[in-house]
Coordinates of C-alpha atoms in Angstrom, one line a residue:
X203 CA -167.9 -10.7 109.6
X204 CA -167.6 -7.7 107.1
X205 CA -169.4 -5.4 110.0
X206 CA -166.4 -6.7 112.3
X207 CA -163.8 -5.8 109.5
X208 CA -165.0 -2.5 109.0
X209 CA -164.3 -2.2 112.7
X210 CA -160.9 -3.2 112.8
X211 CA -159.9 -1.1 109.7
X212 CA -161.7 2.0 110.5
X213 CA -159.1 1.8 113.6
X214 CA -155.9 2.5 112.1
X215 CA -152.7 0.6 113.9
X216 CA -149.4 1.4 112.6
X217 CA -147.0 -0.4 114.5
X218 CA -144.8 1.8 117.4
X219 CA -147.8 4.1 117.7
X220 CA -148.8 4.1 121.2
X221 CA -151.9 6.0 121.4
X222 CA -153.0 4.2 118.3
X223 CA -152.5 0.9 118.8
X224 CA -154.1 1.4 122.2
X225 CA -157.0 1.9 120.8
X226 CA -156.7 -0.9 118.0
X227 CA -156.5 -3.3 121.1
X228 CA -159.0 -2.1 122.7
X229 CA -161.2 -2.7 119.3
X230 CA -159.8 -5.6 118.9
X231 CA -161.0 -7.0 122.7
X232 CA -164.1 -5.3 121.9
X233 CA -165.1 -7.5 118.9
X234 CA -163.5 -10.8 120.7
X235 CA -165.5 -10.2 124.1
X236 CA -168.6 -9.7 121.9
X237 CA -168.3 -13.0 119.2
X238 CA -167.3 -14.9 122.4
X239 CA -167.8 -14.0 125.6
X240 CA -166.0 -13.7 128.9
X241 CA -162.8 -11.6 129.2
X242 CA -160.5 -10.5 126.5
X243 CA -157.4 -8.6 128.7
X244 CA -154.9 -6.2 127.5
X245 CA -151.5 -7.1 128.4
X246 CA -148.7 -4.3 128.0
X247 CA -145.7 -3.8 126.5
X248 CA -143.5 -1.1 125.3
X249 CA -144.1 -2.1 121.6
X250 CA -148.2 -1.6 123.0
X251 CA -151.1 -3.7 123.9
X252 CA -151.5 -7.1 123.1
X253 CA -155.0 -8.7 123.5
X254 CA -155.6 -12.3 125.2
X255 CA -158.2 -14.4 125.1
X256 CA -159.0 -17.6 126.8
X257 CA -162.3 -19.6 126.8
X258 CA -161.3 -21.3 129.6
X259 CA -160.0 -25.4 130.9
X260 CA -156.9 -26.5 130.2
X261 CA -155.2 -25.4 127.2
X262 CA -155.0 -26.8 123.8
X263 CA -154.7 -24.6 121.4
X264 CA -153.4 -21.0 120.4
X265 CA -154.8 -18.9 117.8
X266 CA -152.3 -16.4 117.0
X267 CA -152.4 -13.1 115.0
X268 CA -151.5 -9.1 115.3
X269 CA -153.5 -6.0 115.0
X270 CA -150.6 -3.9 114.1
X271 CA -150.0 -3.0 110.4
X272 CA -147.6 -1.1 108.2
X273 CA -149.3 1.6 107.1
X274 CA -149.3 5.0 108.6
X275 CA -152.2 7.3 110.2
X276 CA -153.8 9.3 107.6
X277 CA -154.2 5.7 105.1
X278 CA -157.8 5.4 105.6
X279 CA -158.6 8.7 104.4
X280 CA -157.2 7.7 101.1
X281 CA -158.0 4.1 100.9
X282 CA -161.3 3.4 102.8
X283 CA -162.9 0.6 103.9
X284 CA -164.8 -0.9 100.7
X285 CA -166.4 -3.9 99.6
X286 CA -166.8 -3.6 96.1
X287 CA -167.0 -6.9 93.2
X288 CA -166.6 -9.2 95.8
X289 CA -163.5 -7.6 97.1
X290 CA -162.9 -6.6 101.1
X291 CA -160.3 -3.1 100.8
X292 CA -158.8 -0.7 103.0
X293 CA -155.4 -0.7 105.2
X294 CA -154.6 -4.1 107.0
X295 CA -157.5 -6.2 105.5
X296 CA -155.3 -8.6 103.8
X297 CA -152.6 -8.8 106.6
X298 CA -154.1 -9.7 109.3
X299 CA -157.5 -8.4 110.3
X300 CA -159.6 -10.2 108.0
X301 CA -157.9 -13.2 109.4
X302 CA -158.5 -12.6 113.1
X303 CA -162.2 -11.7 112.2
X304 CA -162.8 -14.7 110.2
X305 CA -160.9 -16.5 113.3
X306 CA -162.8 -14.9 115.9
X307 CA -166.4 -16.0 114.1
X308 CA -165.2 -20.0 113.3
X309 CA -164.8 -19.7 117.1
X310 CA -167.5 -18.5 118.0
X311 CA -169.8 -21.3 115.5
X312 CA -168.4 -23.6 118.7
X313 CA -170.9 -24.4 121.5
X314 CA -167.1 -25.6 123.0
X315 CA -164.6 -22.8 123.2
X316 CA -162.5 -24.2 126.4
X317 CA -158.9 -25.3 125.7
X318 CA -158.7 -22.6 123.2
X319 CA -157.1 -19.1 123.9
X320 CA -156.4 -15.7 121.5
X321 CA -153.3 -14.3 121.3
X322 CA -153.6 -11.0 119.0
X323 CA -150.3 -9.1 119.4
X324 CA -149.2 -5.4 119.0
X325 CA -145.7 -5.4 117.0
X326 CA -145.3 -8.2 114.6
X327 CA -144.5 -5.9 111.8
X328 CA -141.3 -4.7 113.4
X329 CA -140.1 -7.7 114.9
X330 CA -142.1 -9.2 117.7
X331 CA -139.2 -8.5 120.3
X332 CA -141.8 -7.2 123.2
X333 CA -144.5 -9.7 122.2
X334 CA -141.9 -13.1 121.7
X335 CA -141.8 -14.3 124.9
X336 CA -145.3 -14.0 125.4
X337 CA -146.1 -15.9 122.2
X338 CA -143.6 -18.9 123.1
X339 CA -145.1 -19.0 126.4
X340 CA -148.5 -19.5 125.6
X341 CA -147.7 -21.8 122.4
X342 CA -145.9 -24.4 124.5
X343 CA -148.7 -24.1 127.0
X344 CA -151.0 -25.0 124.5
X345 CA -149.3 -27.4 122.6
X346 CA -150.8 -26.4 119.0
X347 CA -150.8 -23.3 117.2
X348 CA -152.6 -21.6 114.6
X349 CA -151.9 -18.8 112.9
X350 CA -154.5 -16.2 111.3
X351 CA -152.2 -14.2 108.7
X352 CA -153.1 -14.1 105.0
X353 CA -153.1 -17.1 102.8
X354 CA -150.6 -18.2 100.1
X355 CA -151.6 -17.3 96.4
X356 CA -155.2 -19.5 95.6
X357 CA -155.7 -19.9 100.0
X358 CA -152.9 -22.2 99.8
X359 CA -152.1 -22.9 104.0
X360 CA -148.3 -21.8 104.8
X361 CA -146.4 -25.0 105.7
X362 CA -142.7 -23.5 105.9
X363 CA -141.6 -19.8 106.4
X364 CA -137.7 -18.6 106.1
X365 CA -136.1 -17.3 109.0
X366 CA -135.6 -13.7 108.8
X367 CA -133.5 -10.7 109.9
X368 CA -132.1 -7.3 109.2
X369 CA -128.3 -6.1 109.6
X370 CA -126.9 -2.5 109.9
X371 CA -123.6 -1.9 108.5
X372 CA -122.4 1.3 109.9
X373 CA -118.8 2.9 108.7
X374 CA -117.1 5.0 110.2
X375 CA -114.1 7.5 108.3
X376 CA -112.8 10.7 108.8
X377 CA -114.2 13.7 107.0
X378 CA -112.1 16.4 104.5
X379 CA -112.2 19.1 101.8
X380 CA -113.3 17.0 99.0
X381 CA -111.8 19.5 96.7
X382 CA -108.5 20.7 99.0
X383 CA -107.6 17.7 101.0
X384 CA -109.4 14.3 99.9
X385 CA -106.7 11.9 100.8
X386 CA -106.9 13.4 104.2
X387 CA -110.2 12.1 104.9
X388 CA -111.2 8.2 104.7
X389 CA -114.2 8.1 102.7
X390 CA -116.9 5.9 104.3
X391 CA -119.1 5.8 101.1
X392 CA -116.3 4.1 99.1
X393 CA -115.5 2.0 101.9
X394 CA -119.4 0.9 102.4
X395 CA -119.2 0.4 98.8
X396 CA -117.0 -2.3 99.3
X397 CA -119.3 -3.9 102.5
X398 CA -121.8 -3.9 99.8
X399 CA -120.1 -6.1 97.5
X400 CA -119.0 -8.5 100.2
X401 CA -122.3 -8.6 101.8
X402 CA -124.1 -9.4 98.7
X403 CA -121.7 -12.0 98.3
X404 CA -123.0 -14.2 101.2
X405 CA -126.2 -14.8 99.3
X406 CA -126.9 -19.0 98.4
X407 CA -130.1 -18.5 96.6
X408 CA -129.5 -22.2 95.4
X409 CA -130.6 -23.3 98.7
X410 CA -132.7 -20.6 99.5
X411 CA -130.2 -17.9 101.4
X412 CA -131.1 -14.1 99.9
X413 CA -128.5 -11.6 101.3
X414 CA -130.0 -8.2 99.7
X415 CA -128.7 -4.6 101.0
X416 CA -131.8 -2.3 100.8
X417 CA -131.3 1.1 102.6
X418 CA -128.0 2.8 102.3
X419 CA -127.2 6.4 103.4
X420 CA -123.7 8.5 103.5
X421 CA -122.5 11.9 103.5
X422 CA -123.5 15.5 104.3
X423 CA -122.9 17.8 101.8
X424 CA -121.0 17.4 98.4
X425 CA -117.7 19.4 98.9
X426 CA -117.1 17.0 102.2
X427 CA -115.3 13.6 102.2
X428 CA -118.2 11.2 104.2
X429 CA -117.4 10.7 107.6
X430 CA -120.4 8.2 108.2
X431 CA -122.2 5.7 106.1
X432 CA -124.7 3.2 107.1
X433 CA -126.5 0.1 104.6
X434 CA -129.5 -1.8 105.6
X435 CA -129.6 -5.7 104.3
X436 CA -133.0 -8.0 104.8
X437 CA -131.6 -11.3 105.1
X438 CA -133.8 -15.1 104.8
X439 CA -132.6 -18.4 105.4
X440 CA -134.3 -21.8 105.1
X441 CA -131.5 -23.3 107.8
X442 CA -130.1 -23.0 110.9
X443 CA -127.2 -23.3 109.5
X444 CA -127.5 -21.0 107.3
X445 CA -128.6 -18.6 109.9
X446 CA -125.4 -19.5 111.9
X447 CA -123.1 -18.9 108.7
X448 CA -124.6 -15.6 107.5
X449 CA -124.4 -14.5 111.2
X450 CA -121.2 -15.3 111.8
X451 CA -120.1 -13.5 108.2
X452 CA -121.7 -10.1 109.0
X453 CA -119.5 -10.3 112.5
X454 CA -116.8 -10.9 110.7
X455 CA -117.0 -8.0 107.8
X456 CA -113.7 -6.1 107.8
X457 CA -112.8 -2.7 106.2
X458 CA -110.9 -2.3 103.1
X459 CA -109.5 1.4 103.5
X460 CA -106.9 2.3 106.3
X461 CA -108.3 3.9 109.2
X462 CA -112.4 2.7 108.3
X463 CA -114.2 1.3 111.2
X464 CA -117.2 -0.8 110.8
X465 CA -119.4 -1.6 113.4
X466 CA -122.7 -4.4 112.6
X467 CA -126.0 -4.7 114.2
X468 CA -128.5 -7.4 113.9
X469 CA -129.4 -10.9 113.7
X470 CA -131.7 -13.4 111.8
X471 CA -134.5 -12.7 114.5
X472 CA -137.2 -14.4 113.4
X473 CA -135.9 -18.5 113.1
X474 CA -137.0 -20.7 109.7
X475 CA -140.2 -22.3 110.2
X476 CA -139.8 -25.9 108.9
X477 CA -142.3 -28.0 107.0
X478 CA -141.9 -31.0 109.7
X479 CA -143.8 -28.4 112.3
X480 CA -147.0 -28.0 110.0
X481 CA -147.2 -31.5 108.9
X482 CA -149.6 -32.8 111.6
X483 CA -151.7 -30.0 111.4
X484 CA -151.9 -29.8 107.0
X485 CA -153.2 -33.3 107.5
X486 CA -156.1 -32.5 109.3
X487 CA -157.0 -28.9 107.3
X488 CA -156.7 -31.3 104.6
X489 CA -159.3 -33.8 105.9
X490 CA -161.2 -30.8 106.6
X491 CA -161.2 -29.3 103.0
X492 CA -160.3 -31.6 100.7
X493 CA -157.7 -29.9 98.0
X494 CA -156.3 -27.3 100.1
X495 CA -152.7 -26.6 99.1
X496 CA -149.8 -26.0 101.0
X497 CA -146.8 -23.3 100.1
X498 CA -143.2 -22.6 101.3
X499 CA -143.0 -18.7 101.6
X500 CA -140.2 -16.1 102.1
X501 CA -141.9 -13.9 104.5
X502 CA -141.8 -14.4 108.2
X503 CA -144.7 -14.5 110.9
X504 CA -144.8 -15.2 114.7
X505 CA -145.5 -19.2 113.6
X506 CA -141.7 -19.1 113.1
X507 CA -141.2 -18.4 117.0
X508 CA -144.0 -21.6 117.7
X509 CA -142.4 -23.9 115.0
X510 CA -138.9 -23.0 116.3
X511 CA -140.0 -24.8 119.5
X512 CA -141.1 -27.7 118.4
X513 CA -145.0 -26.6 118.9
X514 CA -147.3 -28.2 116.0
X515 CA -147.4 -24.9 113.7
X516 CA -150.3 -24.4 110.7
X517 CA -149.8 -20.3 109.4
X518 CA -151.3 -18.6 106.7
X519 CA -155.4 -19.7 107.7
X520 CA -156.2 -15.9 107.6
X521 CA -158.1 -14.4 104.7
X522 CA -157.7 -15.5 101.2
X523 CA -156.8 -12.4 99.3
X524 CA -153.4 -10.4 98.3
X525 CA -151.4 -7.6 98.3
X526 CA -149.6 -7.5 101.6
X527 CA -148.2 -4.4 102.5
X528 CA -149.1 -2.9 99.2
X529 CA -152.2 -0.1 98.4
X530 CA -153.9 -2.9 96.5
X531 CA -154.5 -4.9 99.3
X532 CA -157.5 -7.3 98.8
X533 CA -159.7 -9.9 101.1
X534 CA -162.1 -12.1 98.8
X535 CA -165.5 -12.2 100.7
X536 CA -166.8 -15.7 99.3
X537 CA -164.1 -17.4 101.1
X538 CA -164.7 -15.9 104.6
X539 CA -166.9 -18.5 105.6
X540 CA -165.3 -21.4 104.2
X541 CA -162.0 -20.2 106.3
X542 CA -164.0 -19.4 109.5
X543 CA -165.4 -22.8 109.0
X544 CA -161.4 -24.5 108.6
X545 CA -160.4 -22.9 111.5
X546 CA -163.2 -24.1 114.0
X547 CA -163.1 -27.9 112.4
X548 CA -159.0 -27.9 113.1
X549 CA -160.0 -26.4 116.9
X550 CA -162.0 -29.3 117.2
X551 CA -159.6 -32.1 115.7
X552 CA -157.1 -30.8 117.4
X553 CA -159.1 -30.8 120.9
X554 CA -160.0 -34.3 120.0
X555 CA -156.8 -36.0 120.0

């Protein structure tokens, strides 16, 4: 398994880089065709390559991960692939490769693989939107899904996810002589200063709604009234109708100066995973290893998509570690085996019902 990381890693895939995620998929099919035989096939997209796997019969049940990551070309060179005091390291090891290795090998400890097929896609860390159909197709085909990113804090199994989305808030003013004319200008940094407040507003962290503006930009040059101002907000909801009443809120922002235009992009894209979708499947990871915990999380994955349909949903069976996203980012190797293991014995109880 650590031989199969150090493949995966070594290939850097930052997510909308063609050339490179080409390649990562290509690794990727590589390692599957050789744990598991027969035909791993590259299906395209615009957001890249994603890799599918069947081992043949009717289906059953869809393993589901993504070999793009968030860090850019160049990473490797300063954070290598290491294993060092029990510790896996390098970019991606965390979220997801160690889990579609250790998923890849539980799979391959079956002398049974048919029902079961590999969905590995190319751009779940912006979105999913050229690899979403695909995934809902296959999920309600199989009729189970598992899903191989990261675990909670202590390999807890992720039961429920919050739906998730960004908004751009653009404004539009008039620019002026900041020093001869202001008032002939309409400022859009004041104005998005005002969208900022309201925005923030829509938050209901009591029931688990988090409204935060992230990424603002205005202006040109200091002596010149802003013509243009855009803000970024990351928005998570546990509802749907939640979802619903912070959509509905953004279309309906309104400008406070005379003359200021706001225009909004965006939508809660990813839907909330709810608990009732993983509570089949937690009962028989728990049968399987007695103890294992179960965690509502923030972050979003492509199980929301599968839940959202209805499809049994188990997330977050990937590698036990931390530091998503981050340059700590850490697999622990003693549990590798134990989570191959969980992920072959829920293949089979799941095959078996």
């Amino acid at each position: 398994m650590l031989e199969d990381l150090r493949t995966l890693v070594e290939v850097e895939s930052p997510s909308r880089d063609l050339d490179a995620l080409r390649t990562s998929a290509e690794t990727v099919a590589g390692v599957i065709e050789a744990r598991l035989g027969g035909r791993a096939a590259l299906v395209e997209s615009e957001g890249g390559p994603h890799v599918h796997w069947s081992g043949g019969g009717a289906p059953r049940v869809l393993v589901l991960g993504h070999h793009d990551t968030v860090f850019p070309l160049g990473t490797l060179a300063r954070r290598p692939f290491l294993v060092e005091d029990g510790r896996a390291t390098g970019p991606g090891v965390f979220d997801m490769l160690g889990g579609l290795v250790q998923a890849i090998h539980g799979l391959a400890a079956l002398e049974d693989r048919s029902g079961v097929e590999i969905l590995v896609t190319a751009d779940e860390e912006v979105g999913s939107h050229f690899s979403r159909a695909l995934i809902e197709e296959r999920a309600l085909a199989c009729g189970a899904v598992l899903v191989a990113e990261g675990a909670a804090d202590g390999g807890a199994v992720k039961t429920s996810r919050k739906g998730c989305g960004t908004f751009e808030v653009s404004v539009a003013g008039r620019a002026s002589h900041a020093g001869l004319e202001p008032a002939a200008g309409v400022n859009a940094l004041i104005e998005a200063a005002h969208q900022v407040l309201d925005i923030a507003a829509l938050a209901r962290p009591e029931i688990g709604t988090t409204v935060t503006p992230t990424v603002a930009s205005a202006g040109t040059l200091d002596n010149v009234v802003p013509a243009q101002a855009t803000v970024v907000v990351d928005v998570r909801v546990e509802s749907a109708a939640e979802k619903e009443r912070v959509e509905s809120a953004f279309a309906a922002l309104a400008p406070h100066l005379d003359e200021a235009v706001i225009t909004v992009e965006g939508r809660v894209g990813r839907p909330p995973m709810p608990e009732s979708a993983a509570a089949q499947l937690f009962a028989m990871a728990r049968r399987l290893l007695p103890g294992l915990e179960a965690r509502a999380v923030g972050g979003g994955s492509d199980g929301n998509f599968t839940a959202a349909l209805g499809v049994p949903t188990l997330d977050g069976l990937g590698a036990v570690g931390g530091g998503a996203h981050a340059d700590h980012e850490y697999l622990l190797v003693a549990t590798m085996v134990e989570r191959a293991r969980l992920v072959a014995g829920l293949v089979d109880a799941i095959r078996s019902t």
